[in-house]
Short mmCIF file of C-alpha atoms and ligand atoms in Angstrom, two decimals:
data_model
loop_
_atom_site.label_atom_id
_atom_site.label_comp_id
_atom_site.label_asym_id
_atom_site.label_seq_id
_atom_site.Cartn_x
_atom_site.Cartn_y
_atom_site.Cartn_z
CA MET D 1087 -20.76 -8.43 -85.50
CA ILE D 1088 -18.75 -12.05 -85.67
CA TYR D 1089 -14.95 -11.19 -85.83
CA PRO D 1090 -12.65 -13.05 -87.29
CA ILE D 1091 -10.36 -14.24 -84.88
CA CYS D 1092 -6.58 -13.34 -85.17
CA VAL D 1093 -4.46 -16.74 -84.97
CA TYR D 1094 -0.66 -17.28 -83.43
CA GLY D 1095 1.73 -15.36 -85.85
CA ASN D 1096 -0.55 -11.94 -85.77
CA PRO D 1097 1.29 -9.09 -84.09
CA VAL D 1098 -1.35 -8.01 -82.37
CA LEU D 1099 -1.44 -10.92 -80.21
CA ARG D 1100 2.55 -10.19 -78.84
CA LYS D 1101 0.74 -6.01 -77.94
CA LYS D 1102 0.79 -4.89 -74.43
CA SER D 1103 -2.83 -3.69 -74.04
CA ILE D 1104 -3.75 -0.63 -73.38
CA GLU D 1105 -6.24 0.57 -71.06
CA ILE D 1106 -9.39 2.48 -71.98
CA ASP D 1107 -12.50 4.22 -70.19
CA GLU D 1108 -16.02 5.05 -70.47
CA ASN D 1109 -15.13 7.48 -73.30
CA TYR D 1110 -13.90 5.06 -75.84
CA GLU D 1111 -15.93 5.61 -78.87
CA GLY D 1112 -18.85 2.45 -79.67
CA LEU D 1113 -17.87 0.02 -76.70
CA GLU D 1114 -21.10 -0.86 -75.82
CA GLU D 1115 -20.97 -2.51 -79.83
CA LEU D 1116 -17.45 -3.91 -79.43
CA ILE D 1117 -18.49 -5.66 -75.97
CA ALA D 1118 -21.65 -7.56 -78.07
CA SER D 1119 -19.36 -8.48 -80.40
CA MET D 1120 -17.08 -10.09 -78.41
CA TRP D 1121 -19.66 -11.94 -76.93
CA ASP D 1122 -20.81 -12.76 -80.92
CA THR D 1123 -17.41 -13.98 -81.53
CA MET D 1124 -16.85 -15.58 -78.16
CA TYR D 1125 -19.98 -17.84 -78.59
CA ARG D 1126 -19.89 -17.90 -82.36
CA ALA D 1127 -16.35 -20.35 -81.79
CA GLU D 1128 -17.25 -21.32 -78.71
CA GLY D 1129 -15.12 -20.01 -76.70
CA ILE D 1130 -15.66 -19.72 -72.64
CA GLY D 1131 -13.50 -16.42 -73.03
CA LEU D 1132 -12.28 -14.22 -75.38
CA ALA D 1133 -9.49 -10.94 -75.32
CA ALA D 1134 -9.67 -7.75 -77.49
CA PRO D 1135 -6.05 -8.55 -79.04
CA GLN D 1136 -7.95 -11.95 -80.18
CA ILE D 1137 -10.84 -9.80 -82.72
CA GLY D 1138 -7.57 -7.33 -83.43
CA LYS D 1139 -8.08 -4.37 -80.94
CA ALA D 1140 -5.09 -4.18 -78.52
CA ILE D 1141 -7.09 -2.59 -75.64
CA ARG D 1142 -7.94 -4.18 -72.13
CA LEU D 1143 -11.21 -5.60 -72.49
CA ILE D 1144 -12.32 -9.38 -71.63
CA VAL D 1145 -14.86 -11.40 -71.69
CA ILE D 1146 -15.83 -14.25 -69.98
CA ASP D 1147 -18.80 -17.11 -69.96
CA ALA D 1148 -17.04 -19.94 -68.84
CA GLU D 1149 -20.98 -21.34 -67.57
CA SER D 1150 -20.71 -24.35 -69.68
CA LEU D 1151 -18.06 -25.96 -67.36
CA ALA D 1152 -19.81 -25.64 -64.41
CA GLU D 1153 -20.64 -29.07 -63.96
CA GLU D 1154 -17.26 -30.52 -64.10
CA GLU D 1155 -15.40 -27.42 -62.79
CA PRO D 1156 -17.76 -25.48 -59.53
CA SER D 1157 -15.42 -22.45 -59.73
CA CYS D 1158 -16.78 -21.22 -62.52
CA LYS D 1159 -20.94 -21.94 -61.96
CA GLY D 1160 -21.84 -18.02 -63.09
CA LEU D 1161 -18.75 -17.20 -64.53
CA LYS D 1162 -20.11 -14.82 -66.99
CA MET D 1163 -18.91 -11.45 -67.16
CA VAL D 1164 -17.19 -8.34 -68.76
CA LEU D 1165 -13.45 -7.34 -67.62
CA ILE D 1166 -12.83 -4.00 -68.09
CA ASN D 1167 -8.78 -2.69 -67.82
CA PRO D 1168 -8.28 -5.80 -65.25
CA GLU D 1169 -5.57 -6.36 -63.10
CA ILE D 1170 -3.83 -9.12 -61.04
CA ILE D 1171 -3.22 -7.70 -57.40
CA SER D 1172 -2.31 -11.10 -56.00
CA TRP D 1173 -1.35 -14.56 -56.70
CA GLY D 1174 -1.76 -18.09 -54.25
CA ASP D 1175 1.37 -19.60 -53.89
CA GLU D 1176 -0.36 -23.70 -54.54
CA GLN D 1177 0.39 -24.17 -58.59
CA VAL D 1178 -1.30 -27.22 -60.75
CA PHE D 1179 -0.61 -28.07 -63.85
CA LEU D 1180 -3.82 -28.18 -66.35
CA GLU D 1181 -4.73 -28.22 -70.30
CA GLU D 1182 -5.86 -25.50 -71.98
CA GLY D 1183 -6.85 -24.13 -75.52
CA CYS D 1184 -7.00 -21.25 -76.77
CA LEU D 1185 -9.06 -19.75 -79.93
CA SER D 1186 -5.85 -18.34 -81.31
CA VAL D 1187 -4.03 -21.56 -80.96
CA PRO D 1188 -6.37 -23.39 -82.68
CA GLY D 1189 -5.68 -27.78 -82.53
CA ILE D 1190 -2.96 -27.30 -79.92
CA ARG D 1191 -4.01 -28.46 -76.27
CA ALA D 1192 -1.39 -28.34 -73.21
CA GLU D 1193 -0.60 -28.42 -70.01
CA VAL D 1194 -0.35 -24.88 -68.29
CA LYS D 1195 1.48 -24.06 -64.34
CA ARG D 1196 -0.72 -21.57 -62.93
CA PRO D 1197 -1.30 -20.36 -59.54
CA THR D 1198 -4.81 -21.48 -58.18
CA LYS D 1199 -5.84 -18.76 -56.84
CA ILE D 1200 -5.45 -14.93 -57.61
CA VAL D 1201 -7.14 -11.47 -56.76
CA LEU D 1202 -8.74 -9.63 -59.68
CA ARG D 1203 -9.02 -5.74 -59.30
CA TYR D 1204 -11.81 -4.62 -62.42
CA GLN D 1205 -14.23 -2.89 -63.94
CA ASP D 1206 -17.62 -4.28 -65.43
CA GLU D 1207 -19.35 -3.01 -68.30
CA GLN D 1208 -20.56 0.14 -66.90
CA MET D 1209 -16.85 1.09 -65.48
CA VAL D 1210 -18.00 0.40 -62.04
CA GLU D 1211 -14.65 -0.55 -60.76
CA HIS D 1212 -14.84 -4.73 -58.39
CA GLU D 1213 -12.23 -6.59 -56.52
CA LYS D 1214 -13.07 -10.49 -56.19
CA SER D 1215 -10.87 -13.58 -55.35
CA PHE D 1216 -11.25 -16.46 -58.21
CA GLU D 1217 -10.16 -20.31 -57.54
CA GLY D 1218 -9.86 -23.39 -58.93
CA PHE D 1219 -11.05 -22.65 -63.29
CA ALA D 1220 -11.87 -19.57 -62.50
CA ALA D 1221 -8.72 -18.31 -62.03
CA ARG D 1222 -7.21 -20.38 -64.42
CA VAL D 1223 -9.74 -19.10 -67.53
CA ILE D 1224 -8.52 -15.42 -66.35
CA GLN D 1225 -5.12 -15.90 -66.15
CA HIS D 1226 -4.93 -17.06 -69.54
CA GLU D 1227 -7.58 -14.49 -71.44
CA TYR D 1228 -4.87 -11.40 -69.02
CA ASP D 1229 -1.84 -13.17 -70.46
CA HIS D 1230 -3.57 -12.05 -73.78
CA ILE D 1231 -3.61 -8.31 -72.88
CA GLU D 1232 -0.24 -8.75 -72.29
CA GLY D 1233 0.92 -10.19 -75.03
CA LYS D 1234 1.44 -13.34 -73.65
CA LEU D 1235 -0.42 -16.54 -75.07
CA PHE D 1236 -0.36 -20.05 -73.03
CA VAL D 1237 1.97 -21.83 -75.65
CA ASP D 1238 4.93 -19.47 -74.16
CA SER D 1239 4.93 -21.22 -71.47
CA LEU D 1240 6.10 -24.45 -72.30
CA SER D 1241 9.14 -26.75 -71.70
CA SER D 1242 10.95 -25.79 -75.28
CA VAL D 1243 10.99 -29.87 -76.33
CA ARG D 1244 6.94 -29.84 -76.18
CA ARG D 1245 7.38 -26.14 -78.02
CA SER D 1246 9.84 -27.62 -80.78
CA MET D 1247 7.24 -30.42 -81.10
CA LEU D 1248 4.72 -28.34 -81.87
CA ARG D 1249 6.99 -26.06 -83.83
CA ALA D 1250 5.39 -27.24 -87.29
CA LYS D 1251 1.46 -26.69 -86.33
CA LEU D 1252 2.66 -23.24 -84.75
CA GLN D 1253 3.83 -22.75 -88.13
CA ALA D 1254 1.09 -23.86 -90.25
CA ILE D 1255 -1.30 -21.80 -87.57
CA SER D 1256 0.62 -18.33 -88.69
CA LYS D 1257 0.20 -19.14 -92.18
CA GLY D 1258 -3.27 -19.74 -92.23
CA LYS D 1259 -3.54 -23.05 -92.55
CA ALA D 1260 -5.61 -23.95 -89.43
CA LYS D 1261 -8.45 -26.08 -89.54
CA ALA D 1262 -10.68 -24.31 -86.84
CA SER D 1263 -14.53 -23.81 -87.16
CA TYR D 1264 -14.68 -19.96 -87.12
CA LYS D 1265 -12.62 -17.60 -89.90
CA ILE D 1266 -8.72 -16.71 -88.75
CA LYS D 1267 -6.60 -14.19 -89.32
CA PRO D 1268 -2.73 -14.81 -89.04
CA HIS D 1269 -1.80 -11.62 -90.59
ZN1 ZN C 1336 -6.49 -17.87 -75.42
#
């Protein structure tokens, strides 16, 4: 099933998502729907709040970036209850976009390395380090389950420049090649 994508202004994007376990009803189907929704929207990652569910579930497939971003080679995974357990000291600015903030791209400063603990779709626990763009993609998606959006971290000047655009998105006036859900 393809879900509409909740966009800026939708309160579900501001909730801190809750953990799930193997008894979560329809989990397998939900994960399949998240893949379908993400690919339909041509995204490289999707967090459950973006389809209206405030649970700690993320899908990522950044393989399409592997040529320019070697760290994304083979980066396809389901993250259940992920937890970033450490961050590297080095931080860099790089441009990001988000399916929930259509039409806006901005430079965001993030650590270049993280260590992540998560469960896969079989509920098996892993602990793994990521760097480069892979670490960025994961941090971006992780922010979603914490109720944060990439535009939150922009300078107030930059954000006020985007205010009209953000307001338009929250009124459902954004142009996107996929169905959006502002409320
Ligand atoms: Zn996003």
